[in-house]
mmCIF file of C-alpha atoms in Angstrom:
data_model
loop_
_atom_site.group_PDB
_atom_site.id
_atom_site.type_symbol
_atom_site.label_atom_id
_atom_site.label_comp_id
_atom_site.label_asym_id
_atom_site.label_seq_id
_atom_site.Cartn_x
_atom_site.Cartn_y
_atom_site.Cartn_z
ATOM 1 C CA UNK A 184 5.629 -10.777 47.595
ATOM 2 C CA UNK A 185 7.560 -9.611 44.495
ATOM 3 C CA UNK A 186 9.960 -6.717 45.131
ATOM 4 C CA UNK A 187 10.276 -3.657 42.900
ATOM 5 C CA UNK A 188 13.604 -4.974 41.620
ATOM 6 C CA UNK A 189 12.025 -8.282 40.685
ATOM 7 C CA UNK A 190 9.085 -6.579 38.956
ATOM 8 C CA UNK A 191 11.460 -4.558 36.804
ATOM 9 C CA UNK A 192 13.301 -7.718 35.815
ATOM 10 C CA UNK A 193 10.114 -9.185 34.354
ATOM 11 C CA UNK A 194 10.044 -6.555 31.616
ATOM 12 C CA UNK A 195 13.762 -6.345 30.895
ATOM 13 C CA UNK A 196 15.090 -9.910 30.903
ATOM 14 C CA UNK A 197 17.741 -9.217 28.283
ATOM 15 C CA UNK A 198 19.358 -5.909 27.419
ATOM 16 C CA UNK A 199 22.565 -7.205 25.897
ATOM 17 C CA UNK A 200 24.164 -9.035 23.031
ATOM 18 C CA UNK A 201 23.492 -12.489 21.729
ATOM 19 C CA UNK A 202 26.676 -14.062 23.010
ATOM 20 C CA UNK A 203 27.763 -15.749 19.814
ATOM 21 C CA UNK A 204 28.033 -12.261 18.306
ATOM 22 C CA UNK A 205 30.159 -10.841 21.086
ATOM 23 C CA UNK A 206 33.611 -11.147 19.473
ATOM 24 C CA UNK A 207 35.624 -13.156 22.003
ATOM 25 C CA UNK A 208 33.557 -12.350 25.103
ATOM 26 C CA UNK A 209 31.519 -15.544 24.638
ATOM 27 C CA UNK A 210 33.861 -17.641 26.790
ATOM 28 C CA UNK A 211 33.587 -15.193 29.678
ATOM 29 C CA UNK A 212 29.788 -15.155 29.609
ATOM 30 C CA UNK A 213 29.787 -18.944 29.341
ATOM 31 C CA UNK A 214 31.914 -19.149 32.487
ATOM 32 C CA UNK A 215 29.570 -16.788 34.346
ATOM 33 C CA UNK A 216 26.592 -18.892 33.252
ATOM 34 C CA UNK A 217 28.251 -22.069 34.497
ATOM 35 C CA UNK A 218 28.928 -20.364 37.821
ATOM 36 C CA UNK A 219 25.259 -19.428 38.164
ATOM 37 C CA UNK A 220 24.240 -23.018 37.391
ATOM 38 C CA UNK A 221 26.756 -24.456 39.854
ATOM 39 C CA UNK A 222 25.508 -22.361 42.771
ATOM 40 C CA UNK A 223 21.849 -22.876 41.819
ATOM 41 C CA UNK A 224 22.210 -26.655 41.781
ATOM 42 C CA UNK A 225 24.194 -26.646 45.036
ATOM 43 C CA UNK A 226 21.322 -24.708 46.613
ATOM 44 C CA UNK A 227 18.861 -27.340 45.392
ATOM 45 C CA UNK A 228 16.893 -24.827 43.311
ATOM 46 C CA UNK A 229 15.519 -25.663 39.867
ATOM 47 C CA UNK A 230 15.625 -23.254 36.938
ATOM 48 C CA UNK A 231 11.877 -22.812 37.189
ATOM 49 C CA UNK A 232 12.021 -22.023 40.905
ATOM 50 C CA UNK A 233 14.782 -19.463 40.369
ATOM 51 C CA UNK A 234 12.915 -17.910 37.442
ATOM 52 C CA UNK A 235 9.744 -17.537 39.532
ATOM 53 C CA UNK A 236 11.610 -15.917 42.415
ATOM 54 C CA UNK A 237 13.339 -13.274 40.291
ATOM 55 C CA UNK A 238 10.614 -12.671 37.711
ATOM 56 C CA UNK A 239 12.482 -14.105 34.708
ATOM 57 C CA UNK A 240 11.213 -16.744 32.313
ATOM 58 C CA UNK A 241 12.617 -20.243 32.841
ATOM 59 C CA UNK A 242 13.857 -20.157 29.247
ATOM 60 C CA UNK A 243 15.873 -16.990 29.879
ATOM 61 C CA UNK A 244 17.511 -18.445 32.996
ATOM 62 C CA UNK A 245 18.529 -21.446 30.900
ATOM 63 C CA UNK A 246 19.960 -19.233 28.161
ATOM 64 C CA UNK A 247 22.055 -17.324 30.704
ATOM 65 C CA UNK A 248 23.346 -20.520 32.304
ATOM 66 C CA UNK A 249 24.325 -21.860 28.882
ATOM 67 C CA UNK A 250 26.125 -18.634 28.033
ATOM 68 C CA UNK A 251 23.673 -17.751 25.234
ATOM 69 C CA UNK A 252 22.559 -14.450 26.772
ATOM 70 C CA UNK A 253 24.552 -11.854 28.643
ATOM 71 C CA UNK A 254 23.436 -11.667 32.288
ATOM 72 C CA UNK A 255 22.255 -8.293 33.530
ATOM 73 C CA UNK A 256 24.110 -6.935 36.535
ATOM 74 C CA UNK A 257 20.827 -6.808 38.478
ATOM 75 C CA UNK A 258 20.326 -10.503 37.677
ATOM 76 C CA UNK A 259 23.660 -11.430 39.259
ATOM 77 C CA UNK A 260 23.197 -9.279 42.355
ATOM 78 C CA UNK A 261 19.648 -10.555 42.988
ATOM 79 C CA UNK A 262 20.500 -14.217 42.322
ATOM 80 C CA UNK A 263 23.638 -14.213 44.503
ATOM 81 C CA UNK A 264 21.891 -14.417 47.913
ATOM 82 C CA UNK A 265 19.134 -16.681 46.619
ATOM 83 C CA UNK A 266 21.633 -19.390 45.611
ATOM 84 C CA UNK A 267 23.983 -18.741 48.562
ATOM 85 C CA UNK A 268 26.855 -17.729 46.287
ATOM 86 C CA UNK A 269 28.479 -15.763 49.098
ATOM 87 C CA UNK A 270 29.115 -12.715 46.935
ATOM 88 C CA UNK A 271 30.798 -14.604 44.079
ATOM 89 C CA UNK A 272 28.196 -13.530 41.498
ATOM 90 C CA UNK A 273 28.129 -9.960 42.780
ATOM 91 C CA UNK A 274 31.899 -9.770 42.434
ATOM 92 C CA UNK A 275 31.852 -10.704 38.737
ATOM 93 C CA UNK A 276 29.028 -8.242 37.995
ATOM 94 C CA UNK A 277 31.534 -5.413 37.557
ATOM 95 C CA UNK A 278 33.474 -7.455 35.005
ATOM 96 C CA UNK A 279 30.231 -8.213 33.167
ATOM 97 C CA UNK A 280 29.577 -4.474 32.894
ATOM 98 C CA UNK A 281 33.076 -3.873 31.516
ATOM 99 C CA UNK A 282 32.582 -6.640 28.952
ATOM 100 C CA UNK A 283 29.260 -5.124 27.871
ATOM 101 C CA UNK A 284 30.928 -1.755 27.386
ATOM 102 C CA UNK A 285 33.587 -3.307 25.165
ATOM 103 C CA UNK A 286 30.906 -5.056 23.094
ATOM 104 C CA UNK A 287 28.831 -1.892 22.728
ATOM 105 C CA UNK A 288 31.871 -0.028 21.417
ATOM 106 C CA UNK A 289 32.218 -2.544 18.567
ATOM 107 C CA UNK A 290 28.593 -3.090 17.584
ATOM 108 C CA UNK A 291 25.532 -0.977 16.811
ATOM 109 C CA UNK A 292 23.418 -0.195 19.845
ATOM 110 C CA UNK A 293 20.606 -2.121 18.156
ATOM 111 C CA UNK A 294 20.382 -5.268 20.230
ATOM 112 C CA UNK A 295 21.975 -8.324 18.680
ATOM 113 C CA UNK A 296 19.516 -10.448 20.632
ATOM 114 C CA UNK A 297 16.663 -8.643 18.899
ATOM 115 C CA UNK A 298 18.105 -8.832 15.383
ATOM 116 C CA UNK A 299 18.737 -12.555 15.818
ATOM 117 C CA UNK A 300 15.060 -13.050 16.673
ATOM 118 C CA UNK A 301 13.867 -10.674 13.957
ATOM 119 C CA UNK A 302 15.735 -12.548 11.229
ATOM 120 C CA UNK A 303 13.689 -15.716 11.818
ATOM 121 C CA UNK A 304 10.415 -14.221 13.054
ATOM 122 C CA UNK A 305 7.081 -15.342 11.638
ATOM 123 C CA UNK A 306 5.483 -11.989 12.486
ATOM 124 C CA UNK A 307 6.898 -8.475 12.946
ATOM 125 C CA UNK A 308 4.726 -5.558 14.100
ATOM 126 C CA UNK A 309 6.407 -2.159 14.494
ATOM 127 C CA UNK A 310 5.041 1.085 15.927
ATOM 128 C CA UNK A 311 7.385 4.060 15.465
ATOM 129 C CA UNK A 312 7.102 7.583 16.883
ATOM 130 C CA UNK A 313 10.550 9.079 16.194
ATOM 131 C CA UNK A 314 12.091 7.667 12.997
ATOM 132 C CA UNK A 315 11.133 5.537 10.009
ATOM 133 C CA UNK A 316 11.172 1.830 11.062
ATOM 134 C CA UNK A 317 14.524 0.162 10.360
ATOM 135 C CA UNK A 318 13.173 -2.305 7.804
ATOM 136 C CA UNK A 319 11.825 0.619 5.747
ATOM 137 C CA UNK A 320 14.807 2.973 5.878
ATOM 138 C CA UNK A 321 16.765 3.950 2.774
ATOM 139 C CA UNK A 322 20.555 3.838 2.843
ATOM 140 C CA UNK A 323 20.798 7.637 2.824
ATOM 141 C CA UNK A 324 18.317 7.904 5.701
ATOM 142 C CA UNK A 325 20.209 5.300 7.759
ATOM 143 C CA UNK A 326 23.478 7.114 7.164
ATOM 144 C CA UNK A 327 21.921 10.420 8.188
ATOM 145 C CA UNK A 328 20.685 8.914 11.455
ATOM 146 C CA UNK A 329 24.128 7.608 12.346
ATOM 147 C CA UNK A 330 25.886 10.816 11.304
ATOM 148 C CA UNK A 331 23.742 12.828 13.701
ATOM 149 C CA UNK A 332 24.472 10.512 16.626
ATOM 150 C CA UNK A 333 26.114 12.034 19.685
ATOM 151 C CA UNK A 334 28.826 11.297 20.676
ATOM 152 C CA UNK A 335 29.998 11.324 17.065
ATOM 153 C CA UNK A 336 30.721 8.024 15.340
ATOM 154 C CA UNK A 337 33.783 7.434 13.174
ATOM 155 C CA UNK A 338 33.240 7.176 9.383
ATOM 156 C CA UNK A 339 34.323 3.536 9.542
ATOM 157 C CA UNK A 340 31.788 2.754 12.273
ATOM 158 C CA UNK A 341 29.019 4.507 10.345
ATOM 159 C CA UNK A 342 29.803 2.447 7.228
ATOM 160 C CA UNK A 343 29.755 -0.756 9.301
ATOM 161 C CA UNK A 344 26.437 0.030 10.973
ATOM 162 C CA UNK A 345 24.765 1.176 7.742
ATOM 163 C CA UNK A 346 25.700 -2.134 6.139
ATOM 164 C CA UNK A 347 24.365 -4.050 9.147
ATOM 165 C CA UNK A 348 21.003 -2.293 9.060
ATOM 166 C CA UNK A 349 20.610 -2.776 5.314
ATOM 167 C CA UNK A 350 21.340 -6.471 5.804
ATOM 168 C CA UNK A 351 18.358 -6.710 8.166
ATOM 169 C CA UNK A 352 16.084 -5.672 5.305
ATOM 170 C CA UNK A 353 16.753 -8.933 3.495
ATOM 171 C CA UNK A 354 13.881 -10.262 5.610
ATOM 172 C CA UNK A 355 11.533 -8.536 3.151
ATOM 173 C CA UNK A 356 13.054 -10.287 0.125
ATOM 174 C CA UNK A 357 12.657 -13.886 1.245
ATOM 175 C CA UNK A 358 9.702 -16.167 0.610
ATOM 176 C CA UNK A 359 7.441 -16.821 2.291
ATOM 177 C CA UNK A 360 7.396 -13.334 3.770
ATOM 178 C CA UNK A 361 6.805 -12.958 7.482
ATOM 179 C CA UNK A 362 3.596 -11.191 8.489
ATOM 180 C CA UNK A 363 4.757 -7.580 8.742
ATOM 181 C CA UNK A 364 2.849 -4.448 9.759
ATOM 182 C CA UNK A 365 4.053 -0.946 10.513
ATOM 183 C CA UNK A 366 2.343 2.032 12.094
ATOM 184 C CA UNK A 367 4.275 5.293 11.755
ATOM 185 C CA UNK A 368 3.369 8.503 13.532
ATOM 186 C CA UNK A 369 2.620 11.328 11.082
ATOM 187 C CA UNK A 370 5.208 13.534 12.816
ATOM 188 C CA UNK A 371 7.912 11.137 11.578
ATOM 189 C CA UNK A 372 6.797 11.716 7.990
ATOM 190 C CA UNK A 373 7.064 15.473 8.445
ATOM 191 C CA UNK A 374 10.543 15.469 10.040
ATOM 192 C CA UNK A 375 13.094 15.933 7.188
ATOM 193 C CA UNK A 376 16.010 14.132 8.811
ATOM 194 C CA UNK A 377 19.095 14.275 6.631
ATOM 195 C CA UNK A 378 17.714 17.106 4.491
ATOM 196 C CA UNK A 379 14.898 17.357 1.981
ATOM 197 C CA UNK A 380 16.551 15.222 -0.691
ATOM 198 C CA UNK A 381 17.056 12.355 1.745
ATOM 199 C CA UNK A 382 13.567 12.848 3.155
ATOM 200 C CA UNK A 383 11.911 12.906 -0.263
ATOM 201 C CA UNK A 384 13.662 9.697 -1.291
ATOM 202 C CA UNK A 385 12.586 8.099 1.981
ATOM 203 C CA UNK A 386 8.924 9.024 1.518
ATOM 204 C CA UNK A 387 8.997 7.739 -2.054
ATOM 205 C CA UNK A 388 10.433 4.474 -0.747
ATOM 206 C CA UNK A 389 7.561 4.222 1.742
ATOM 207 C CA UNK A 390 5.077 4.552 -1.121
ATOM 208 C CA UNK A 391 6.842 1.738 -2.954
ATOM 209 C CA UNK A 392 6.926 -0.507 0.125
ATOM 210 C CA UNK A 393 3.297 0.297 0.873
ATOM 211 C CA UNK A 394 2.337 -1.224 -2.467
ATOM 212 C CA UNK A 395 4.044 -4.550 -1.733
ATOM 213 C CA UNK A 396 1.782 -7.576 -1.555
ATOM 214 C CA UNK A 397 1.684 -8.732 2.044
ATOM 215 C CA UNK A 398 3.206 -6.111 4.366
ATOM 216 C CA UNK A 399 0.829 -3.421 5.639
ATOM 217 C CA UNK A 400 1.808 0.194 6.288
ATOM 218 C CA UNK A 401 -0.354 2.603 8.279
ATOM 219 C CA UNK A 402 0.045 6.162 9.526
ATOM 220 C CA UNK A 403 -1.186 7.486 12.872
ATOM 221 C CA UNK A 404 -2.457 10.993 12.027
ATOM 222 C CA UNK A 405 -1.746 14.005 14.198
ATOM 223 C CA UNK A 406 -5.398 14.957 14.531
ATOM 224 C CA UNK A 407 -6.451 11.928 16.593
ATOM 225 C CA UNK A 408 -8.148 12.911 19.868
ATOM 226 C CA UNK A 409 -7.368 9.511 21.432
ATOM 227 C CA UNK A 410 -4.053 7.770 20.933
ATOM 228 C CA UNK A 411 -3.104 4.390 22.452
ATOM 229 C CA UNK A 412 0.569 4.769 21.525
ATOM 230 C CA UNK A 413 1.615 7.749 23.629
ATOM 231 C CA UNK A 414 3.940 5.519 25.646
ATOM 232 C CA UNK A 415 6.405 5.412 22.742
ATOM 233 C CA UNK A 416 7.738 3.092 20.060
ATOM 234 C CA UNK A 417 7.901 -0.687 20.352
ATOM 235 C CA UNK A 418 8.085 -3.833 18.232
ATOM 236 C CA UNK A 419 6.318 -7.190 18.582
ATOM 237 C CA UNK A 420 7.972 -10.370 17.263
ATOM 238 C CA UNK A 421 6.582 -13.871 16.949
ATOM 239 C CA UNK A 422 9.454 -16.395 16.699
ATOM 240 C CA UNK A 423 8.922 -19.795 15.075
ATOM 241 C CA UNK A 424 7.628 -22.211 17.696
ATOM 242 C CA UNK A 425 7.931 -19.749 20.592
ATOM 243 C CA UNK A 426 5.791 -17.180 22.345
ATOM 244 C CA UNK A 427 5.478 -13.633 21.072
ATOM 245 C CA UNK A 428 7.955 -11.154 22.535
ATOM 246 C CA UNK A 429 8.325 -7.386 22.612
ATOM 247 C CA UNK A 430 11.207 -5.028 22.002
ATOM 248 C CA UNK A 431 11.664 -1.436 23.138
ATOM 249 C CA UNK A 432 14.559 0.964 22.594
ATOM 250 C CA UNK A 433 15.142 4.433 24.031
ATOM 251 C CA UNK A 434 18.326 6.481 24.393
ATOM 252 C CA UNK A 435 20.281 3.548 22.891
ATOM 253 C CA UNK A 436 19.086 1.194 25.640
ATOM 254 C CA UNK A 437 17.561 -1.930 24.066
ATOM 255 C CA UNK A 438 15.355 -4.408 25.870
ATOM 256 C CA UNK A 439 13.559 -7.598 24.949
ATOM 257 C CA UNK A 440 10.286 -8.183 26.791
ATOM 258 C CA UNK A 441 9.313 -11.820 27.320
ATOM 259 C CA UNK A 442 6.991 -11.698 30.321
ATOM 260 C CA UNK A 443 3.642 -13.026 28.954
ATOM 261 C CA UNK A 444 1.508 -10.417 30.730
ATOM 262 C CA UNK A 445 3.624 -7.515 29.502
ATOM 263 C CA UNK A 446 3.704 -8.868 25.952
ATOM 264 C CA UNK A 447 -0.077 -9.338 25.934
ATOM 265 C CA UNK A 448 -0.485 -5.733 27.065
ATOM 266 C CA UNK A 449 1.802 -4.558 24.258
ATOM 267 C CA UNK A 450 -0.130 -6.627 21.707
ATOM 268 C CA UNK A 451 -3.452 -5.195 22.906
ATOM 269 C CA UNK A 452 -1.988 -1.699 22.702
ATOM 270 C CA UNK A 453 -0.783 -2.324 19.161
ATOM 271 C CA UNK A 454 -4.240 -3.511 18.131
ATOM 272 C CA UNK A 455 -5.715 -0.250 19.433
ATOM 273 C CA UNK A 456 -3.044 1.763 17.630
ATOM 274 C CA UNK A 457 -3.830 0.046 14.317
ATOM 275 C CA UNK A 458 -7.550 0.644 14.813
ATOM 276 C CA UNK A 459 -6.929 4.346 15.440
ATOM 277 C CA UNK A 460 -4.514 4.750 12.509
ATOM 278 C CA UNK A 461 -5.398 5.495 8.901
ATOM 279 C CA UNK A 462 -6.066 2.605 6.537
ATOM 280 C CA UNK A 463 -3.358 1.529 4.075
ATOM 281 C CA UNK A 464 -4.953 3.505 1.241
ATOM 282 C CA UNK A 465 -5.460 6.585 3.423
ATOM 283 C CA UNK A 466 -1.891 6.311 4.706
ATOM 284 C CA UNK A 467 -0.371 6.210 1.212
ATOM 285 C CA UNK A 468 -2.544 9.166 0.209
ATOM 286 C CA UNK A 469 -1.228 11.152 3.175
ATOM 287 C CA UNK A 470 2.377 10.334 2.258
ATOM 288 C CA UNK A 471 1.712 11.534 -1.288
ATOM 289 C CA UNK A 472 0.157 14.705 0.101
ATOM 290 C CA UNK A 473 3.205 15.398 2.267
ATOM 291 C CA UNK A 474 5.468 14.850 -0.739
ATOM 292 C CA UNK A 475 3.381 17.339 -2.730
ATOM 293 C CA UNK A 476 3.674 20.002 -0.022
ATOM 294 C CA UNK A 477 7.389 20.348 -0.618
#
């Protein structure tokens, strides 16, 4: 029987940085991964067997053991008794948390693991309920979002994070383009974050992006009586040669979702959301209408 802890692990297999981006912490995570592998092999347990017992994918266990993903504290505390580590993995869990804090202080909260996957994805599908999707944000809009963050960010950190987010948008300039769709809640289009000048520029940018050949932009109107997306924002990615994965972020907590059942549920939900949303033409007309109301 799968415990509640194990069930939660299936939907949050990675909430940290891609280790190669962790500025000097890579060696520490590599050592932790080697320790996990050592105890697992001593216990005579395969990666697949361990993955099945804790609700992770076999691929994710391998990434952690190779030091390519930061291990979650819950991962270490659950795995410790399974591999008879005698508390060794639990002991280092506190140091893993401290390392994660140091990394988060130097990088945007946007998961490095996610951005690494996004940069090479074949498909990107984004449903947004609070802000304009990152790939569609103007520089002024991005800056406004970071300036309103609490606790306050330093001007230097804001500049760094604005540049990082703009760099992500290069995905839309390469060829061939990935398959990209966005569904934005109408409330986002009516929320003038950063002021009316910033908001107007952002809406005009959406009109321009909506006319691109390939990507598809839709709006979920406020007057819908049924709405499949009330659970909040999420993103679906399809990496090259790998299974589709999901991504969710709330209160600056970022999580990749790789469990096949959970990802299928997210994909089905996104299909319903797109069916309930306005068409591309209707969506652009609504954006123009909102612009004209100001």
